[in-house]
Coordinates of C-alpha atoms in Angstrom, one line a residue:
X13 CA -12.0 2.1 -10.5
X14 CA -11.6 5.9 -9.8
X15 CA -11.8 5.6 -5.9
X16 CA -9.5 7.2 -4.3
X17 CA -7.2 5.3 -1.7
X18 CA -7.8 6.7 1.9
X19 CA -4.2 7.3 3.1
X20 CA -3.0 11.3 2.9
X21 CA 0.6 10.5 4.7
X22 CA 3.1 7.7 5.0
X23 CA 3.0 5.5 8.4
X24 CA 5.2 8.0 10.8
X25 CA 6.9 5.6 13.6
X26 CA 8.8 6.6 16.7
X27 CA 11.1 3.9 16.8
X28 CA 13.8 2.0 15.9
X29 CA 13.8 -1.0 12.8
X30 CA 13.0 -4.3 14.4
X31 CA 16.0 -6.2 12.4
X32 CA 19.0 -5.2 13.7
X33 CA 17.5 -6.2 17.8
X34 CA 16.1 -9.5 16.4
X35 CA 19.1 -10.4 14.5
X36 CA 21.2 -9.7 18.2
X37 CA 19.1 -11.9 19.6
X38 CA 18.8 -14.6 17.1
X39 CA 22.8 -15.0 17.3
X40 CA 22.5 -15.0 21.5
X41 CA 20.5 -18.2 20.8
X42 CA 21.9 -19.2 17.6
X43 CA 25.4 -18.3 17.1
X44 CA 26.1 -21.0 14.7
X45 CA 24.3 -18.6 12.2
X46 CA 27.7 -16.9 11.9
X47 CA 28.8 -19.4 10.1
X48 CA 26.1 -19.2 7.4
X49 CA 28.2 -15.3 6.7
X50 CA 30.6 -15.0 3.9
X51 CA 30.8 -15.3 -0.1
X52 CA 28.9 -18.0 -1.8
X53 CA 31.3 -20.0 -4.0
X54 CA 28.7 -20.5 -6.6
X55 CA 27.2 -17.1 -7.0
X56 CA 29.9 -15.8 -9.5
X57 CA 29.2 -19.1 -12.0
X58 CA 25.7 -18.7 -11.8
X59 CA 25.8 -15.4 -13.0
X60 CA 28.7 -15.9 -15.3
X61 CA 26.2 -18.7 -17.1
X62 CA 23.3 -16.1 -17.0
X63 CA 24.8 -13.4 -19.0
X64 CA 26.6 -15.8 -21.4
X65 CA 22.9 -16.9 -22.1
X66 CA 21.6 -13.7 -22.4
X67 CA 24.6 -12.8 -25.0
X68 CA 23.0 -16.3 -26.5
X69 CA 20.1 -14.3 -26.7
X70 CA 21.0 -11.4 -27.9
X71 CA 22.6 -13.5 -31.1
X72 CA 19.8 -15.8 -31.7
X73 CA 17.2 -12.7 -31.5
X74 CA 18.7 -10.8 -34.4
X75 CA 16.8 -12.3 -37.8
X76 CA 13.7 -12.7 -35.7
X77 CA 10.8 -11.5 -37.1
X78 CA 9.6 -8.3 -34.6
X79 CA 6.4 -10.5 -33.4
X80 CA 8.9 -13.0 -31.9
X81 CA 11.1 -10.4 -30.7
X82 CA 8.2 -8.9 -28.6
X83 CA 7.0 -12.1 -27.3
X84 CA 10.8 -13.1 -26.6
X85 CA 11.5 -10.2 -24.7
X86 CA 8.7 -10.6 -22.5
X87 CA 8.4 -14.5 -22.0
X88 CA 12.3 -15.0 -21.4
X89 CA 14.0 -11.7 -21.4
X90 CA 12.1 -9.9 -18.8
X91 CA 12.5 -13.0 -16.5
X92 CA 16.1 -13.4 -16.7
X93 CA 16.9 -9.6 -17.0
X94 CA 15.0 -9.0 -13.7
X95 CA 16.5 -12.3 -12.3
X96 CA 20.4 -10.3 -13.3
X97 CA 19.2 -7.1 -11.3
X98 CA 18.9 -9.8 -8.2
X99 CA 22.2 -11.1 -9.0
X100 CA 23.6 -7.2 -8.8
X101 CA 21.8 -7.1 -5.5
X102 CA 23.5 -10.4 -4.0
X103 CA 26.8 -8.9 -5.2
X104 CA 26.2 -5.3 -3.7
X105 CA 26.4 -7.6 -0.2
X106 CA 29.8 -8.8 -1.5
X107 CA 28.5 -12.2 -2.0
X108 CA 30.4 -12.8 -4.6
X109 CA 34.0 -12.5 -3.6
X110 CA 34.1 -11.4 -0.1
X111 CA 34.6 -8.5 1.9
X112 CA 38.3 -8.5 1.5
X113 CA 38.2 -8.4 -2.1
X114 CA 35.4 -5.5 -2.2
X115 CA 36.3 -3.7 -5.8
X116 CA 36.1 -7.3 -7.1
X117 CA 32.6 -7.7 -6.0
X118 CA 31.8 -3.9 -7.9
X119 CA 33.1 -4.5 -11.3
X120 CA 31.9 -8.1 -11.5
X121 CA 28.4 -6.2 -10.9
X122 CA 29.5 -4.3 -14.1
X123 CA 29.8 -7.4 -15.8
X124 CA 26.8 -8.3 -14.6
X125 CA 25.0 -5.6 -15.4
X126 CA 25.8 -5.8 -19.3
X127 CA 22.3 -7.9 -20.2
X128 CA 20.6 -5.3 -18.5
X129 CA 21.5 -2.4 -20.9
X130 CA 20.9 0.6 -18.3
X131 CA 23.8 1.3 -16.1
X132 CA 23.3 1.0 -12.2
X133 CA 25.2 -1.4 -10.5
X134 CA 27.4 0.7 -8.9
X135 CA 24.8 3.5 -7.7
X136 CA 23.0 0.7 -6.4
X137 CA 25.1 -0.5 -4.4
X138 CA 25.6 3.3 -2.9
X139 CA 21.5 3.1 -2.0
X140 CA 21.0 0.0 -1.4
X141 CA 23.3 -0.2 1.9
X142 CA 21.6 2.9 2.9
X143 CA 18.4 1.1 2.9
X144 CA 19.4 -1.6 5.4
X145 CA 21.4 0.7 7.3
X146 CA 18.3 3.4 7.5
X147 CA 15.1 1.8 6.6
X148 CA 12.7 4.0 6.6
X149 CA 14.6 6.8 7.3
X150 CA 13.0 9.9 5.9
X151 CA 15.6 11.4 3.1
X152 CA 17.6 8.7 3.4
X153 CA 16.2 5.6 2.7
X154 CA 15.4 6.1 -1.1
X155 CA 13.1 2.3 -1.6
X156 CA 10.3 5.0 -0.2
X157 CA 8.1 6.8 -2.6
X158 CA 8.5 10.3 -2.7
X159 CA 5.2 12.3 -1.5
X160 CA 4.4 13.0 -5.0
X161 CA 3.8 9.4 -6.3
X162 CA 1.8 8.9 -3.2
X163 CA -0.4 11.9 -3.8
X164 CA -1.0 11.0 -7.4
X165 CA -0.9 7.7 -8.0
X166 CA -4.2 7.2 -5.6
X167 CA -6.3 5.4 -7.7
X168 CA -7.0 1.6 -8.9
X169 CA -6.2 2.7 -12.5
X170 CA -3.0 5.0 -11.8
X171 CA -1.7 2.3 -9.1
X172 CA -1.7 0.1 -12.5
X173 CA 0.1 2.9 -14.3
X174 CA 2.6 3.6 -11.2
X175 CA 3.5 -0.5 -11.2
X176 CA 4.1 -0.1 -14.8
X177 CA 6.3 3.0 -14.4
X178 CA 8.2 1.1 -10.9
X179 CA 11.9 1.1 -13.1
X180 CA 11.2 4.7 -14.1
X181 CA 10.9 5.8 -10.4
X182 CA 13.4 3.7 -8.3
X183 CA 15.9 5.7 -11.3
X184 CA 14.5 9.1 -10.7
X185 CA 14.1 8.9 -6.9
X186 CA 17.5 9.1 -5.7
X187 CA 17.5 12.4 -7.5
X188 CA 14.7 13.9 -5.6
X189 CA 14.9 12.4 -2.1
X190 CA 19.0 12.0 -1.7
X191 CA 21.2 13.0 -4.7
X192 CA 24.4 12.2 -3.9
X193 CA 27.9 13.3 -5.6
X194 CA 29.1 10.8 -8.5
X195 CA 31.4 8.6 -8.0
X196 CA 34.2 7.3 -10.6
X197 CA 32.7 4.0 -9.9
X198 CA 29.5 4.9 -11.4
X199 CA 31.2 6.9 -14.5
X200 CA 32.9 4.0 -15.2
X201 CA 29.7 1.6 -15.3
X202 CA 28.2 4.4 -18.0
X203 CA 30.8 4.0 -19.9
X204 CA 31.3 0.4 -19.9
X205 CA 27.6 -0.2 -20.2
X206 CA 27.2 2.2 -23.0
X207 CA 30.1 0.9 -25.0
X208 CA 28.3 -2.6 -24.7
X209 CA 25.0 -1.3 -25.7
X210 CA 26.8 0.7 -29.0
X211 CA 28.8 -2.7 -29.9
X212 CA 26.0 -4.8 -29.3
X213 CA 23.8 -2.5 -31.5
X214 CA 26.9 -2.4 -34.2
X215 CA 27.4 -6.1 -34.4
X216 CA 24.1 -7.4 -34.5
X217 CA 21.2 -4.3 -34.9
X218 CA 18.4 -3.2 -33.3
X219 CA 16.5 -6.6 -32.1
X220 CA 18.7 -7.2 -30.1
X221 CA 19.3 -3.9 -28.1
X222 CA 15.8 -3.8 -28.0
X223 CA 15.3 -7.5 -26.5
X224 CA 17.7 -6.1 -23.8
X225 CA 16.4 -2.6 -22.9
X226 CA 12.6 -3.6 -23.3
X227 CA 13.1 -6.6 -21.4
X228 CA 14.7 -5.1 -18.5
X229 CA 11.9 -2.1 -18.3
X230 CA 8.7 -5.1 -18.8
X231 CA 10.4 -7.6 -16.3
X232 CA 10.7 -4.6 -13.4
X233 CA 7.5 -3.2 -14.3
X234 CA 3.7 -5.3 -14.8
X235 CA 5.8 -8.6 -14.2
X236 CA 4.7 -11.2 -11.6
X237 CA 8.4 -11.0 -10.4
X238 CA 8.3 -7.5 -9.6
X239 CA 5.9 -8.3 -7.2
X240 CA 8.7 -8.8 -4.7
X241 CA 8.9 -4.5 -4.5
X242 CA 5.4 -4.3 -3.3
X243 CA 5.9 -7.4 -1.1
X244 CA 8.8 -6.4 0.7
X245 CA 8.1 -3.5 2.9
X246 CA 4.6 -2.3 2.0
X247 CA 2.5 -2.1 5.0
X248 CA -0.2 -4.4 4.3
X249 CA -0.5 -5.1 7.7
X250 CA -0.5 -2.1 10.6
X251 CA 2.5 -2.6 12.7
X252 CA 4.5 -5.0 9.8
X253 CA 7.5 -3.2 7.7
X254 CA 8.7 -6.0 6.1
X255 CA 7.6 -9.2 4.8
X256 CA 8.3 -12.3 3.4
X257 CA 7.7 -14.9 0.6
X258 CA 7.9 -18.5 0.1
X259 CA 6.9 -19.1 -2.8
X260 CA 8.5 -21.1 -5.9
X261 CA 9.9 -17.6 -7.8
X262 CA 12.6 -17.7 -5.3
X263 CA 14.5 -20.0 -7.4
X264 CA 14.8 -16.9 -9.9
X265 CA 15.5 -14.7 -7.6
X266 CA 18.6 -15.2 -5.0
X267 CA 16.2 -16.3 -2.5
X268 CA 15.0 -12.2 -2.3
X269 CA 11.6 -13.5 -0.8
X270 CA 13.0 -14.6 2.5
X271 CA 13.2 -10.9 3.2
X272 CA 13.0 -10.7 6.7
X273 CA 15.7 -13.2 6.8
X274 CA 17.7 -10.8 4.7
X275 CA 17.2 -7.8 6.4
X276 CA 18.2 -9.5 9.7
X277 CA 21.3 -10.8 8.0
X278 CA 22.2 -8.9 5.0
X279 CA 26.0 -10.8 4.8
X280 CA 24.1 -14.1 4.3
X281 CA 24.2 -15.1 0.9
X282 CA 20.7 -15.6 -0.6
X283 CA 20.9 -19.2 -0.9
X284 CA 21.9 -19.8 2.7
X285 CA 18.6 -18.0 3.6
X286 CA 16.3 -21.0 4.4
X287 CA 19.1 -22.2 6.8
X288 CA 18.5 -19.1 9.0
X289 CA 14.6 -19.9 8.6
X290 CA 15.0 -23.5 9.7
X291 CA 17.4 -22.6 12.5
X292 CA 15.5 -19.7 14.2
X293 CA 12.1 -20.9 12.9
X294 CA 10.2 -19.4 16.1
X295 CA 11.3 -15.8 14.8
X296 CA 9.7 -16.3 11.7
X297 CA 7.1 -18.4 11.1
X298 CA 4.5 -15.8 12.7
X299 CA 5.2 -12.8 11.0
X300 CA 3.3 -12.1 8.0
X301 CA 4.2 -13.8 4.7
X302 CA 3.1 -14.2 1.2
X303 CA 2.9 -17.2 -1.2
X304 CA 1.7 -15.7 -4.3
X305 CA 3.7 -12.1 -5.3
X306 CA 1.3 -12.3 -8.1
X307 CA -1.7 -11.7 -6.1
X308 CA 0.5 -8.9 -4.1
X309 CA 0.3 -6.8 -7.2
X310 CA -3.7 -7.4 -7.6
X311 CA -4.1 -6.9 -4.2
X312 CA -1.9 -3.6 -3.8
X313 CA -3.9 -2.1 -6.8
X314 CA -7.8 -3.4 -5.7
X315 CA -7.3 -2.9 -2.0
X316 CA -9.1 1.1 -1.7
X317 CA -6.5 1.2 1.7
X318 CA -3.2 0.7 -0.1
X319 CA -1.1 2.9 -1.9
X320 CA 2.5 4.2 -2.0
X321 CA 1.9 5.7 0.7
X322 CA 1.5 2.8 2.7
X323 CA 5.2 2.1 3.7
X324 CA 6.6 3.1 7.5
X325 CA 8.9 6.2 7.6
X326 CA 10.6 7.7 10.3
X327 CA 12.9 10.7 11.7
X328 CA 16.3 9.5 11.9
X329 CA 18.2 10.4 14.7
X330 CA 22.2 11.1 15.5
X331 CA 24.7 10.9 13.0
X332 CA 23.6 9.2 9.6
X333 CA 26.5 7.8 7.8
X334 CA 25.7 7.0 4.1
X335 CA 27.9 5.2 1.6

């Protein structure tokens, strides 16, 4: 349990992401794919019905004894808490409403972001583009661990620890590898979220507040859904950036596993996702893939070869325009 995983450095490459030539030639063979782009009607209901049963929630939790509370907060809350953050992802791709109605798409992420009790919707979405536009890049691209977490957390045991920890780094991170000045969008979504969080604890008490905040910190940490961070761009395979999953957990999360999909074609809403699959199936079906994110996490932690250091970074080149 205390060996120590074998990588000293990240995996340095010398060229450029593999999604943005695919997707060019995907569409040269495909162009009908275009017409998979745009908002998805249903997104905005969907989420609209998730946080009206999370408020649910938050009611029926409140004369609970604490035992229930705990086990609520992880069976259910954690699920659909982490299941919101995906929703705030989806909208960050303006999903929800359009391009041409973009400030829409940002505070219904607001609204979204109320069950989740920690405000980040609109940073996110600052990062996030970032991260498709520059993946990998090296003080840009902010999904990366920093050097530290791959120094230290080296081990089978503190691996465990460091998947615990996962929502308390990908909110310190920014920080330390790109801090960037704050926007009146993101004062606005503290204030909003903290005025929830103070009325929610003023009308109904503790339980509840802590259903919301303990459930969004257990469903992004030890959680099998939270697989889907290891999943998605650790190198399990030498060569392989990103990967994907087709597994059943998909129907909780936008579709998030079909990730190479995604990259190739961040305006395609999640659920259009296996059309793109389907269409272009020979770009796809032989790259790596998962089926279990479950066994990602036990893997990621047992394998001596993996660690947070195991992700491809590279030295971005010209001029880098960030949001």
């Amino acid at each position: 349990m205390g060996n120590r995983v074998a990588r000293e450095d990240y995996e340095w490459v010398y060229t450029d992401q593999p999604h943005a030539d695919r997707r060019k030639e995907i569409l040269a063979k495909y162009p009908e794919i275009k017409s998979l782009m745009g908002p998805d009607p249903r997104l905005k209901w969907i989420v609209c019905t998730m946080v009206a049963v999370q408020f649910l929630s938050f009611y029926l939790i409140k004369d609970l004894d604490w035992k229930w509370v705990l086990f609520w907060t992880y069976a259910f809350g954690s699920c659909i808490n982490h299941s919101m953050t995906l929703a705030i992802h989806e909208i960050s791709h303006n999903t929800a409403f359009g391009n041409n109605k973009a400030m829409w798409n940002r505070y219904f992420a607001m609204f979204a972001n109320l069950p989740i009790g920690l405000p980040y919707s609109a940073s996110f979405k600052r990062y996030h583009l970032d991260h498709h536009r520059y993946l990998g890049g090296d003080g840009v691209d902010v999904d990366i661990p920093t050097e530290f977490e791959g120094w230290f957390f080296c081990t089978r045991v503190r691996k465990f620890i460091w998947i615990i920890l996962q929502p308390l780094f990908y909110a310190i991170r920014p920080l330390w590898i790109n801090p960037k000045p704050i926007t009146q969008l993101e004062v606005t979504n503290v204030v909003v979220q903290l005025a929830f969080d103070v009325l929610l604890g003023w009308l109904w008490g503790a339980k509840p507040v802590f259903y919301m905040l303990a459930g969004s910190m257990l469903g992004m940490g030890l959680h099998p859904i939270s697989g889907h961070f290891i999943a998605e761009h650790y190198m399990f395979l030498k060569g392989h950036e990103t990967y994907s999953y087709y597994g059943s957990l998909n129907l909780l999360t936008f579709n998030v596993g079909y990730h190479n999909e995604h990259h190739d074609f961040p305006s395609i809403p999640g659920r259009r996702l296996p059309l793109v699959k389907k269409i272009a199936a020979e770009y796809y079906d032989d790259l790596p893939q998962y089926t279990s994110w479950m066994k990602v996490l036990y893997d990621f932690i047992m394998d001596d070869a993996l660690s947070p250091f195991s992700r491809v970074k590279r030295k971005l080149k010209g001029d880098i325009k960030q949001e």
